[in-house]
PDB file of C-alpha atoms in Angstrom:
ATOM      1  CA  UNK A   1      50.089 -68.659 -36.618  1.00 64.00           C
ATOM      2  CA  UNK A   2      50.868 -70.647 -39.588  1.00 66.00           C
ATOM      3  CA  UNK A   3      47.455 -71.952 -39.638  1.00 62.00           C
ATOM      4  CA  UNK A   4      45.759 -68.835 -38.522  1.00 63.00           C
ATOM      5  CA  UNK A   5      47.289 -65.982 -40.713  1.00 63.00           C
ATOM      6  CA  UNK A   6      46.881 -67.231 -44.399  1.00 70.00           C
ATOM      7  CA  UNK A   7      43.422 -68.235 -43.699  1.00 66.00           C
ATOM      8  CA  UNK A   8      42.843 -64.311 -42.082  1.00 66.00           C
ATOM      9  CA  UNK A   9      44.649 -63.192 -45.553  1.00 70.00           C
ATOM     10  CA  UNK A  10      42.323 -64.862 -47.545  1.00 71.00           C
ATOM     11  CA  UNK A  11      39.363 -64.111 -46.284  1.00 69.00           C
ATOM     12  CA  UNK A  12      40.134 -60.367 -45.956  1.00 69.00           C
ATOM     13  CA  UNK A  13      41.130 -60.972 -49.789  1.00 71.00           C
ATOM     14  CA  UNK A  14      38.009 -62.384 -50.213  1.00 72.00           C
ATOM     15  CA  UNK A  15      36.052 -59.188 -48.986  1.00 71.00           C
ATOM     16  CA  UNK A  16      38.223 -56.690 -51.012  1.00 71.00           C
ATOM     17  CA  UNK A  17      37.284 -58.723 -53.972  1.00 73.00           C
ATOM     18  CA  UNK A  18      33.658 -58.945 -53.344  1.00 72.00           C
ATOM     19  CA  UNK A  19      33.463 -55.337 -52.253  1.00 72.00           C
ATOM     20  CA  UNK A  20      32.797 -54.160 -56.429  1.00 75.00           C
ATOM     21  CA  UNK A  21      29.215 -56.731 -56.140  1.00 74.00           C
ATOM     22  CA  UNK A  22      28.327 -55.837 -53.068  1.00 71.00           C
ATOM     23  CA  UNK A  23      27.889 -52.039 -54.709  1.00 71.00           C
ATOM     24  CA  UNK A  24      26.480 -53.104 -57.387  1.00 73.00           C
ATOM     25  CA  UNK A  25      23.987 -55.206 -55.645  1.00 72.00           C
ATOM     26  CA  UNK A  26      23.076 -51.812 -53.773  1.00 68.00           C
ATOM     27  CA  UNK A  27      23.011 -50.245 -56.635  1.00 70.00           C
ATOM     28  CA  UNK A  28      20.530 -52.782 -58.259  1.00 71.00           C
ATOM     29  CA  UNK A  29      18.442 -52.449 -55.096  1.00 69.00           C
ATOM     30  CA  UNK A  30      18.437 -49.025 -55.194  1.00 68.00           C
ATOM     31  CA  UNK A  31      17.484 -48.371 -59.042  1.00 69.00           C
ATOM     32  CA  UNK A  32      14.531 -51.377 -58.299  1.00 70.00           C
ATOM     33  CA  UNK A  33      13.763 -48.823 -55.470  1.00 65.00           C
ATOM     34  CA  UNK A  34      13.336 -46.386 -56.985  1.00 64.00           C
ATOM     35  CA  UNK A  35      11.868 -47.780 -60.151  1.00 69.00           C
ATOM     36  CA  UNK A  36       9.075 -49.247 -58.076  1.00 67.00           C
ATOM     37  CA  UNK A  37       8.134 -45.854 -56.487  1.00 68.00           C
ATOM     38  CA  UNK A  38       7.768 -43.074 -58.280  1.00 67.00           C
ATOM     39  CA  UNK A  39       7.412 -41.116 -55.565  1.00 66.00           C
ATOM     40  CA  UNK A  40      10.610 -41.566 -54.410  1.00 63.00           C
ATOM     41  CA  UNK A  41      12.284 -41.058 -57.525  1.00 61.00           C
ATOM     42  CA  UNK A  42      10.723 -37.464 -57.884  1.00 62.00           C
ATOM     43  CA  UNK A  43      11.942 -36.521 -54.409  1.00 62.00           C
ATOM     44  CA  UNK A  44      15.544 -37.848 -55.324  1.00 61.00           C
ATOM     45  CA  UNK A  45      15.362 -35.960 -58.398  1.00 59.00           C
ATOM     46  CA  UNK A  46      13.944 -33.071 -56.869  1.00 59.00           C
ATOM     47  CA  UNK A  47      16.706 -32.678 -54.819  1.00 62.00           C
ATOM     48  CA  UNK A  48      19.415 -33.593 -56.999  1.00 58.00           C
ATOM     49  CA  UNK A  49      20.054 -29.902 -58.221  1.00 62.00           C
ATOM     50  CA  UNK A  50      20.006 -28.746 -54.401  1.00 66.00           C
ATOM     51  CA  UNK A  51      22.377 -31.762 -53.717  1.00 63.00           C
ATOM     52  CA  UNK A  52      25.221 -30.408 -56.332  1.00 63.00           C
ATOM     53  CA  UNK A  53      24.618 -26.779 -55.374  1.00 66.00           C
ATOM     54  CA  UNK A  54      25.480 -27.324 -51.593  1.00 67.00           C
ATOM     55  CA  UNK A  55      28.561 -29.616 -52.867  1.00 62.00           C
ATOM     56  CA  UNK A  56      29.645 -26.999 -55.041  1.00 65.00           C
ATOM     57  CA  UNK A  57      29.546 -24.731 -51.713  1.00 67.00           C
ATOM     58  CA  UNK A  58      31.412 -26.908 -49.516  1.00 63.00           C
ATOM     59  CA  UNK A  59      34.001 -27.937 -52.222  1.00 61.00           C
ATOM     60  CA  UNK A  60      34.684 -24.026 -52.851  1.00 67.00           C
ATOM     61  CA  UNK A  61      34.860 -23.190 -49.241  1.00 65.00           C
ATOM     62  CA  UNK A  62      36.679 -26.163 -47.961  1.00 62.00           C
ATOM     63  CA  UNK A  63      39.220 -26.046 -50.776  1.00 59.00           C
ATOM     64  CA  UNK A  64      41.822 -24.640 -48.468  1.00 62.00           C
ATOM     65  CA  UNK A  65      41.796 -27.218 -46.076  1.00 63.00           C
ATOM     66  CA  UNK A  66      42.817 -30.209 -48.618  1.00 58.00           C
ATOM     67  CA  UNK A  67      45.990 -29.299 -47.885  1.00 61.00           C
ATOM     68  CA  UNK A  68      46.001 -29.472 -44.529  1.00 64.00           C
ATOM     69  CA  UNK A  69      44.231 -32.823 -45.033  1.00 61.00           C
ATOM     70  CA  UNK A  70      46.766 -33.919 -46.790  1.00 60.00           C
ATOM     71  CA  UNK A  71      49.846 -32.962 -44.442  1.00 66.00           C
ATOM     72  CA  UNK A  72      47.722 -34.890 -41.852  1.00 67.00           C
ATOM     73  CA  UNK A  73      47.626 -38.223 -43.625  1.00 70.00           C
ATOM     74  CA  UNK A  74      51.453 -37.763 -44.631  1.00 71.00           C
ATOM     75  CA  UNK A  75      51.809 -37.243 -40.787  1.00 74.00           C
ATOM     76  CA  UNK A  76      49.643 -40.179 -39.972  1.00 73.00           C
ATOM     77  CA  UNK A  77      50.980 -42.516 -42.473  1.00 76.00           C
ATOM     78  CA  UNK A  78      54.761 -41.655 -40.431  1.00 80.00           C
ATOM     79  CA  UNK A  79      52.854 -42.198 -36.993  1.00 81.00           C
ATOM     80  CA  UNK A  80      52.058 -45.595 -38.027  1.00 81.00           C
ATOM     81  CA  UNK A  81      55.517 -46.629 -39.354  1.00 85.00           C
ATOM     82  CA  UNK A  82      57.388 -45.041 -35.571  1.00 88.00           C
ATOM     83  CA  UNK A  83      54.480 -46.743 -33.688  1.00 84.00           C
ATOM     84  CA  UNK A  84      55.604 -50.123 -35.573  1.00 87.00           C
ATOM     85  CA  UNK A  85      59.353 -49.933 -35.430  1.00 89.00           C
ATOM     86  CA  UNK A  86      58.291 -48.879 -31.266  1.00 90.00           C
ATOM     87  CA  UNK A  87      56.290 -52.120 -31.118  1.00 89.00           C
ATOM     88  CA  UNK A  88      59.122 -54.052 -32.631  1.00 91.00           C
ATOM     89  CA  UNK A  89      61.404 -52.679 -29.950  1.00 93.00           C
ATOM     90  CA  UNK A  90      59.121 -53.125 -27.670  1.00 91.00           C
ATOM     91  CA  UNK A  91      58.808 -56.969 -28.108  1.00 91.00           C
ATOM     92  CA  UNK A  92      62.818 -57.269 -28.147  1.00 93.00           C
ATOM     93  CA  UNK A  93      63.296 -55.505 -24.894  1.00 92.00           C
ATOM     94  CA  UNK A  94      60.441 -57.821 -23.819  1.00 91.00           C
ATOM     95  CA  UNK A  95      62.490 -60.676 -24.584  1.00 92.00           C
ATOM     96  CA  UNK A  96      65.243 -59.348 -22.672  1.00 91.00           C
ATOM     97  CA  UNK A  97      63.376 -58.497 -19.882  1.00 90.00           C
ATOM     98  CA  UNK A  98      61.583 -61.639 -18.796  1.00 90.00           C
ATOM     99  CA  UNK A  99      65.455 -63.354 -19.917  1.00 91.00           C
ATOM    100  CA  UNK A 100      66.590 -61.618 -16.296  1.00 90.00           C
ATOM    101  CA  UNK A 101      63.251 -61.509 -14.569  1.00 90.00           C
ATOM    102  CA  UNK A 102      64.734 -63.145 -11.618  1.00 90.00           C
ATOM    103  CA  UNK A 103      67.687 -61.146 -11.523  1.00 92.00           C
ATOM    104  CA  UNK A 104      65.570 -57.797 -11.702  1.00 91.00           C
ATOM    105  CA  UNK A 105      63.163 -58.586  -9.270  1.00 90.00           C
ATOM    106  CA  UNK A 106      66.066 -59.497  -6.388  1.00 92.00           C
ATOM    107  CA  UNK A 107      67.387 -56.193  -7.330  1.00 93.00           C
ATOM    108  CA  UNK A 108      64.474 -54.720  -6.493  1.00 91.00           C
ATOM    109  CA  UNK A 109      63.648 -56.527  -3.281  1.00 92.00           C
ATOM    110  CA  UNK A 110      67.460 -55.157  -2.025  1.00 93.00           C
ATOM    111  CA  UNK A 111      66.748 -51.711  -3.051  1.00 93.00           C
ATOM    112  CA  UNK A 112      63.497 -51.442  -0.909  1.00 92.00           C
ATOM    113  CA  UNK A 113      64.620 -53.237   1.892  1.00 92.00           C
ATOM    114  CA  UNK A 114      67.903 -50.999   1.854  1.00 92.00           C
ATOM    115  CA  UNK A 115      66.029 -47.445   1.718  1.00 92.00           C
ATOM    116  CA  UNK A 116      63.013 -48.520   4.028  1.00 91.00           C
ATOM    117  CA  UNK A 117      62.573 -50.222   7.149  1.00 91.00           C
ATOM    118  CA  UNK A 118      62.068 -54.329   7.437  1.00 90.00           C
ATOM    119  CA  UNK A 119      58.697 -53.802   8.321  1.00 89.00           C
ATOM    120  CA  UNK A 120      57.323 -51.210   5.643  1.00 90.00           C
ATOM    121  CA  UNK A 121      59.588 -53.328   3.210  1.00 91.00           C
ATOM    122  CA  UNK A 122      57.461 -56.526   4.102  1.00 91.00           C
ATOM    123  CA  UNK A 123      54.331 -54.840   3.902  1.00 88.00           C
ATOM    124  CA  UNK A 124      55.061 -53.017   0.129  1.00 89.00           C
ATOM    125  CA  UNK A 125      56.402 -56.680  -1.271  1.00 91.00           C
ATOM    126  CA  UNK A 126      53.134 -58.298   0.240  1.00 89.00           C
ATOM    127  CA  UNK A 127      51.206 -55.675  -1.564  1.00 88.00           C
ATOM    128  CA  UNK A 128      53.477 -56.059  -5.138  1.00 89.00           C
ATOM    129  CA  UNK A 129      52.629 -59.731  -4.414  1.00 89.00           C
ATOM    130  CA  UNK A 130      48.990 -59.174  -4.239  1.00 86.00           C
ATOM    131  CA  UNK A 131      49.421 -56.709  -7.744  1.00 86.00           C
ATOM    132  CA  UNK A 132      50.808 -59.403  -9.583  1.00 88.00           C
ATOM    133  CA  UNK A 133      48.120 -61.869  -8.470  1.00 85.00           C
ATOM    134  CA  UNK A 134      45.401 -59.586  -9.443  1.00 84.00           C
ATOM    135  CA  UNK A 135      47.194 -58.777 -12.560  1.00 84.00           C
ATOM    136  CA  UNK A 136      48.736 -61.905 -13.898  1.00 84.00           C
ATOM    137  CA  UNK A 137      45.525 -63.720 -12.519  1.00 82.00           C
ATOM    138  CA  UNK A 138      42.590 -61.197 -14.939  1.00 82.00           C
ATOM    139  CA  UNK A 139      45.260 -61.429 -18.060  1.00 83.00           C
ATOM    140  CA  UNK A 140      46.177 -64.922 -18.075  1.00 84.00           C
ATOM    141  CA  UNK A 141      42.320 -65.566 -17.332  1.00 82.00           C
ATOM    142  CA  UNK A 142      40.682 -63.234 -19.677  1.00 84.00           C
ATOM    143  CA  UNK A 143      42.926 -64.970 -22.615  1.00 86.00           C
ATOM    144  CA  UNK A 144      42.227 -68.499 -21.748  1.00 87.00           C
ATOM    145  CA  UNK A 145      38.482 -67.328 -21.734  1.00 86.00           C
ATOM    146  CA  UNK A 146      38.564 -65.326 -25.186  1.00 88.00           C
ATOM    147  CA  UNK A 147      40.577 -68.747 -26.720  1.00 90.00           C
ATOM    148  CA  UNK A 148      38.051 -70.685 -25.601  1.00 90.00           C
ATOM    149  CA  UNK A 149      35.006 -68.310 -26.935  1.00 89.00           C
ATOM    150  CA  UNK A 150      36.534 -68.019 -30.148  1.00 90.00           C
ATOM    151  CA  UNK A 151      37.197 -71.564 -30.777  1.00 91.00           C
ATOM    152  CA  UNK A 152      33.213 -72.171 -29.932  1.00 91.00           C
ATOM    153  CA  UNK A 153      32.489 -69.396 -32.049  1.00 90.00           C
ATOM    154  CA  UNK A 154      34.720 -71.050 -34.986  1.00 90.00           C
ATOM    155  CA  UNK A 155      32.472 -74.440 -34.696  1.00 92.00           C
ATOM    156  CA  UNK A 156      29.591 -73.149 -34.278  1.00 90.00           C
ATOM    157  CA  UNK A 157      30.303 -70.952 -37.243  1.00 89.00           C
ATOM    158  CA  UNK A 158      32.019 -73.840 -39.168  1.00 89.00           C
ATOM    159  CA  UNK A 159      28.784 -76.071 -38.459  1.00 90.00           C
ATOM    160  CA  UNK A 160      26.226 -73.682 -40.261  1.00 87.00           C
ATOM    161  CA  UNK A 161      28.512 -72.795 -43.048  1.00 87.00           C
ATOM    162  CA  UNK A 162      28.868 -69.173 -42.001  1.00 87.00           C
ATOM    163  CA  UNK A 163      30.992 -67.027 -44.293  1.00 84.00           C
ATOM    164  CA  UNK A 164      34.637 -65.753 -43.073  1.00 82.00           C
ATOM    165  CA  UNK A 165      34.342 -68.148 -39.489  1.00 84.00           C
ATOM    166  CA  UNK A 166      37.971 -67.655 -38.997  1.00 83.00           C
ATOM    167  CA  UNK A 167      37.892 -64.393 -39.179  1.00 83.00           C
ATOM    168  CA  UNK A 168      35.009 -63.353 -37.551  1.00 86.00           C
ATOM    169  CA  UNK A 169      35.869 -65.919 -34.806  1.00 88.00           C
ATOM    170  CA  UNK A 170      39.069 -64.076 -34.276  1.00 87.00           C
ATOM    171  CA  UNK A 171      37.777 -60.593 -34.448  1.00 86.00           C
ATOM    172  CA  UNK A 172      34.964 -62.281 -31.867  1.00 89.00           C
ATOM    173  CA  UNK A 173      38.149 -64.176 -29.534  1.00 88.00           C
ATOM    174  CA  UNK A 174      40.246 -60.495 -29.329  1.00 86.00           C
ATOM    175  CA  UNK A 175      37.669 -58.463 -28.512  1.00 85.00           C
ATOM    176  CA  UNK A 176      36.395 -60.651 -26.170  1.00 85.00           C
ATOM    177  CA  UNK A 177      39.194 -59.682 -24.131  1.00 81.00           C
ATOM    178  CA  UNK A 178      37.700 -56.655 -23.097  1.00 78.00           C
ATOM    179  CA  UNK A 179      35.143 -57.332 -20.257  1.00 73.00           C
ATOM    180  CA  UNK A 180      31.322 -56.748 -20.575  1.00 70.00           C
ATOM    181  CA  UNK A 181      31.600 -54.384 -23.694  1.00 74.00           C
ATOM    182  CA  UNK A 182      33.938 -57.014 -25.574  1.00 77.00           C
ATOM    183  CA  UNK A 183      31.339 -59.166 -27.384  1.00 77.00           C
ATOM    184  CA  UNK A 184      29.499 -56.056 -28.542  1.00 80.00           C
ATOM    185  CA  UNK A 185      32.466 -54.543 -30.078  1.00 82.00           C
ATOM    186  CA  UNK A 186      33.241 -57.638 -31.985  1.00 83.00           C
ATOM    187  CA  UNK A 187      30.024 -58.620 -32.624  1.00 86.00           C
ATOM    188  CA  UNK A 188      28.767 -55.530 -34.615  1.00 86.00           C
ATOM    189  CA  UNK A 189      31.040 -54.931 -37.425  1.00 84.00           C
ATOM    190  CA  UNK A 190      31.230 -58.987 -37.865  1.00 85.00           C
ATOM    191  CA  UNK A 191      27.314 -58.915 -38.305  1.00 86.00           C
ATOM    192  CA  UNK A 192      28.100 -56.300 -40.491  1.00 83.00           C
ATOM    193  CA  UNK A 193      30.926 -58.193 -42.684  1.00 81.00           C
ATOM    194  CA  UNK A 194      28.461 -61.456 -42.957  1.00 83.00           C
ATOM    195  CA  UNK A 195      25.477 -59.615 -43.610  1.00 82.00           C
ATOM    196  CA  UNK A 196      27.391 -57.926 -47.032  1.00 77.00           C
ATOM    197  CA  UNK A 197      27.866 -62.530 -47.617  1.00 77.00           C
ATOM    198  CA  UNK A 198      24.307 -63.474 -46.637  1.00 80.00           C
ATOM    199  CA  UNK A 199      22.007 -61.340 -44.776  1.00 79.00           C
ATOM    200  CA  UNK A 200      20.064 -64.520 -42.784  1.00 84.00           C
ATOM    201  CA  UNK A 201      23.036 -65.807 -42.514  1.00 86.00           C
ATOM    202  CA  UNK A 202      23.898 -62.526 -40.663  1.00 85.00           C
ATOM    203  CA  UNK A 203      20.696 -63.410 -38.275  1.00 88.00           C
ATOM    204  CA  UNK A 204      21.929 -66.688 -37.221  1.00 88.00           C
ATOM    205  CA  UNK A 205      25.161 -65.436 -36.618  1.00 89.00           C
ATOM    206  CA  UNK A 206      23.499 -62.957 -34.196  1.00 89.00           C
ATOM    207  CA  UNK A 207      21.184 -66.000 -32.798  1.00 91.00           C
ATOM    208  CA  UNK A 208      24.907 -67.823 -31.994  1.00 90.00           C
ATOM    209  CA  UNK A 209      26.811 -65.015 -30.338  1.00 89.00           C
ATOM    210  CA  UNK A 210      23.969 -64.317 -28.186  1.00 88.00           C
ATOM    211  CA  UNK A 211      24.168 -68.311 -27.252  1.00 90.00           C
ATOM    212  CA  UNK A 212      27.669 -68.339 -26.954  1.00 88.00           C
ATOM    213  CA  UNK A 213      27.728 -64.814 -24.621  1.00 84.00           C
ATOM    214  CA  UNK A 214      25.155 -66.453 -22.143  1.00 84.00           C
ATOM    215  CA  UNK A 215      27.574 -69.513 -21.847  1.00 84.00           C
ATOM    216  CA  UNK A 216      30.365 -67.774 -21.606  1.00 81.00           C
ATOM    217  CA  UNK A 217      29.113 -65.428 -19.105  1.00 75.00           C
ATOM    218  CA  UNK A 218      27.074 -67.516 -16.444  1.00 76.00           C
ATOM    219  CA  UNK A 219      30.134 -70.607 -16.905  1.00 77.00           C
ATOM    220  CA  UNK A 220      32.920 -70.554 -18.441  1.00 78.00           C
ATOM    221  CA  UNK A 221      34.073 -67.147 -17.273  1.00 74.00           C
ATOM    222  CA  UNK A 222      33.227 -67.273 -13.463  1.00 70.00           C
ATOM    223  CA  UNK A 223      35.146 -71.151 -13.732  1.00 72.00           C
ATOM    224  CA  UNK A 224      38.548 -69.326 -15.171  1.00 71.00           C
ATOM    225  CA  UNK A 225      38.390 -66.017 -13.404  1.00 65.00           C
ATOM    226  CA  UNK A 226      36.996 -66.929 -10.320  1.00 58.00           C
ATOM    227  CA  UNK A 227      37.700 -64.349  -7.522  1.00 59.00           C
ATOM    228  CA  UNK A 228      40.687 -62.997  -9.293  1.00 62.00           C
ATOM    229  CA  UNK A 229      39.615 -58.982  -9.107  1.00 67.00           C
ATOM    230  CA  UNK A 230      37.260 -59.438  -5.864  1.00 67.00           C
ATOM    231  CA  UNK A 231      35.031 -56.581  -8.178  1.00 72.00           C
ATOM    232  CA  UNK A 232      31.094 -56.290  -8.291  1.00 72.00           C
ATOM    233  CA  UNK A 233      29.613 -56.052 -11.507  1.00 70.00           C
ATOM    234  CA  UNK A 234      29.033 -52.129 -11.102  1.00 78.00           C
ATOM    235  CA  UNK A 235      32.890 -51.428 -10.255  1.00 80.00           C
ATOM    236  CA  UNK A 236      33.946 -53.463 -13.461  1.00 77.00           C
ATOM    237  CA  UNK A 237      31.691 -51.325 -15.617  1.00 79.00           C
ATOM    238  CA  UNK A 238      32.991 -48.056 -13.725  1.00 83.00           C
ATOM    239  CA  UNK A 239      36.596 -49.354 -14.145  1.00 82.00           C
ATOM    240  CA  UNK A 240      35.861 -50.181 -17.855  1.00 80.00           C
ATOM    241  CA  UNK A 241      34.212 -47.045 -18.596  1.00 84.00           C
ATOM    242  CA  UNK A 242      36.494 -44.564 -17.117  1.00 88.00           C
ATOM    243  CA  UNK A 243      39.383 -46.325 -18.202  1.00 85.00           C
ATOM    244  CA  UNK A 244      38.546 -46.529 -21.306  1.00 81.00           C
ATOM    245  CA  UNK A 245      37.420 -43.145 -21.701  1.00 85.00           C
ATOM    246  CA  UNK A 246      41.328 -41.368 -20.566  1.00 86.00           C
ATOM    247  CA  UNK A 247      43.634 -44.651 -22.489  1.00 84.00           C
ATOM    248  CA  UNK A 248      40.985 -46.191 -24.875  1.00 80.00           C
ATOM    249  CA  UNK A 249      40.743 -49.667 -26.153  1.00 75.00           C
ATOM    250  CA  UNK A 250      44.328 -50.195 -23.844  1.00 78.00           C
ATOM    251  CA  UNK A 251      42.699 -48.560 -21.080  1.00 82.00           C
ATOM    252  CA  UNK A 252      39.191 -50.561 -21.852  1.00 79.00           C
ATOM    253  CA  UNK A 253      41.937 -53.882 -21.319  1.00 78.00           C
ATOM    254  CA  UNK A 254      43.697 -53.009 -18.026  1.00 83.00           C
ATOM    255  CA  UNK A 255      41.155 -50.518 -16.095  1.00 83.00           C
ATOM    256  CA  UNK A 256      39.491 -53.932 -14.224  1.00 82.00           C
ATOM    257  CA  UNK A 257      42.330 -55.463 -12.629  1.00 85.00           C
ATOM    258  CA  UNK A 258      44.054 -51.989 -12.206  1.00 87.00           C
ATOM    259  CA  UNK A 259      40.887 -50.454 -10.446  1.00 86.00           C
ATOM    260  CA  UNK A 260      40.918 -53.831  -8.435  1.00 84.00           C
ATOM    261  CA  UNK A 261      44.161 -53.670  -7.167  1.00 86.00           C
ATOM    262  CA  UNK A 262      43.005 -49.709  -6.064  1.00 88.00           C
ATOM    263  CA  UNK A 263      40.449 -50.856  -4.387  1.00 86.00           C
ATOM    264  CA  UNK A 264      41.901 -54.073  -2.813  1.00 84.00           C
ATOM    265  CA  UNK A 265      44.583 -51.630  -1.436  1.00 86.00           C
ATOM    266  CA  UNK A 266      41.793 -49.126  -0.170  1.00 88.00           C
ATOM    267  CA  UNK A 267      39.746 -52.010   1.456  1.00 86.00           C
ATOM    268  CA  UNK A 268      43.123 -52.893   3.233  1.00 85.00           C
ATOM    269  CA  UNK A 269      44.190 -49.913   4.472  1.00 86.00           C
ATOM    270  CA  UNK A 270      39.944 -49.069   5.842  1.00 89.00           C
ATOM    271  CA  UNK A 271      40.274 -52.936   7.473  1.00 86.00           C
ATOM    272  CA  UNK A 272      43.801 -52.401   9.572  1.00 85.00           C
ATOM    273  CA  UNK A 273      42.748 -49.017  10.605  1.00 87.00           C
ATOM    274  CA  UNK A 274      39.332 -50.352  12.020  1.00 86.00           C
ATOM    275  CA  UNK A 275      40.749 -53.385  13.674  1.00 85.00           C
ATOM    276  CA  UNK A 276      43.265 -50.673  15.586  1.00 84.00           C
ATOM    277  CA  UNK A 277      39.718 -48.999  16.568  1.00 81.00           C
ATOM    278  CA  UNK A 278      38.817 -52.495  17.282  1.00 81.00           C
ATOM    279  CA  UNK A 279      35.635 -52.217  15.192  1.00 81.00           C
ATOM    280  CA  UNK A 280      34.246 -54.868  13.160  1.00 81.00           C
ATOM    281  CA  UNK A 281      35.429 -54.940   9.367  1.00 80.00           C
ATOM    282  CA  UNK A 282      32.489 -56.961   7.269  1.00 79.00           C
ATOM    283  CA  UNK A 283      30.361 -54.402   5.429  1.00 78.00           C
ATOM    284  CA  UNK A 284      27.524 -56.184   6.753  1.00 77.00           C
ATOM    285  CA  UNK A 285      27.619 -55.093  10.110  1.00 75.00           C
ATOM    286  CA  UNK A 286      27.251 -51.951   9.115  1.00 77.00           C
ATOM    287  CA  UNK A 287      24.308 -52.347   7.294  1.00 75.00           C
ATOM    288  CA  UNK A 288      22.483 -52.383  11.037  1.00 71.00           C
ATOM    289  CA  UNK A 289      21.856 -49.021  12.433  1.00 71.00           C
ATOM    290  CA  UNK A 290      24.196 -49.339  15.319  1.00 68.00           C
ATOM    291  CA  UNK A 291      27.503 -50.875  13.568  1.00 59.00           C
ATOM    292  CA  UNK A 292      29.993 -49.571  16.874  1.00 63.00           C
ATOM    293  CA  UNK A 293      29.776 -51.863  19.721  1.00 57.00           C
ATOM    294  CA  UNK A 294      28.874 -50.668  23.100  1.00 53.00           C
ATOM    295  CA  UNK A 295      31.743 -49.904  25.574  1.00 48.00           C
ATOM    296  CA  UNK A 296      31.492 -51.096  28.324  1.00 44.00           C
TER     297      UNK A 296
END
């Protein structure tokens, strides 16, 4: 963090300070624009006085509503301070939390197995047991992964002398987090902040993540995760996309291994009852047109 954090600082410094030349440079490029085509700059002026008449038509009829604008960011500005001091509690009851994890989870244990019988009891710990592993398994995994993407992306970065690495390489590393639509979401507005630096620059940049995505992707990824949600590649997306549309970026995070352990518990339940029917249980077999066995 030590490391980490002043160097983010700085470069996000950096950016404010360039911001002023990088509209001025659009400026330039504009007035050279325009200078070079008159065409263009008698359709701009043409529709300069149409341009301050509609303004003058919003402003007058939207006038009301800067109040209400206002209220809002007041009310936003307190949202963010109660959603900090929240996260600060949050952390400490963390802390105190995993302090008695042991503790917690015998208490647990001896509440189920004195409400329900030894049996169901068994059944619903194996089943917690196989939550956690899906769970602690995708988290731990998808972490290792985005450490390892954005510490490749850093290098890589570092070696062609592309503007704000640590940054984007961060920005690239925690959005990586987020399965299949991760690297887009970081990739973009990084493009976006290097491009403003160096626009080719901005093209290799591209050239690297798309590089680093395939490796990451067909290796390094499969290696960590392994079989840890048991999903296809259409349930992940499903997960990811529902998910993320009811919770958002949180949702986006936890829909895979949540959906997985859904469906892990679904495929469970579908197996026992069909081995009590004393049917076969691979998917496979019932691929075939006659899946039921003959009885004889």
């Amino acid at each position: 963090i030590s490391m980490v954090v002043p160097q983010l600082a700085a470069s996000i410094y950096g950016i404010a300070q360039k911001t002023p030349d990088y509209i001025n440079n659009l400026k330039l490029w504009a007035d050279g624009l325009v200078s070079s085509n008159p065409d263009i700059a008698d359709l701009i002026n043409g529709q300069i006085d149409n341009i301050s008449k509609y303004s003058q038509e919003l402003l007058t009829k939207y006038s009301p509503m800067l109040d209400g604008f206002v209220k809002g960011i007041t009310k936003g500005v307190f949202s963010v301070l109660i959603g900090t001091k929240n996260f600060m509690i949050g952390i400490i009851i963390s802390i105190y939390i995993m302090a008695s994890k042991e503790k917690f989870l015998a208490q647990s244990k001896k509440i189920i197995f004195a409400f329900f019988s030894r049996s169901f009891s068994t059944r619903l710990i194996g089943k917690i047991r196989k939550t956690n592993t899906i769970f602690s398994g995708f988290v731990t995994g998808q972490i290792i992964d985005a450490f390892i993407v954005a510490t490749l992306c850093f290098i890589c970065l570092s070696i062609f002398k592309i503007p704000y690495a640590l940054l984007v390489s961060v920005l690239i590393g925690v959005t990586n987090i987020i399965p299949f639509f991760g690297p887009f979401i970081g990739a973009i507005p990084s493009a976006i902040i290097i491009f403003m630096e160096n626009p080719m620059k901005s093209l290799f940049f591209v050239i690297i993540i798309l590089i680093i995505q395939q490796v990451d992707g067909n290796v390094i990824n499969p290696r960590i995760l392994g079989e840890s949600t048991g999903l296809s590649a259409f349930w992940v997306i499903f997960a990811i996309l529902i998910a993320g549309g009811l919770f958002g970026f949180v949702g986006m995070f936890v829909g895979v291994p949540t959906f997985a352990v859904i469906y892990t518990l679904i495929r469970s339940a579908v197996e026992e009852r069909l081995e009590k029917k004393g049917l076969p249980t691979d998917t496979n077999d019932y691929k075939k047109p006659n899946p039921i066995p003959k009885i004889e």
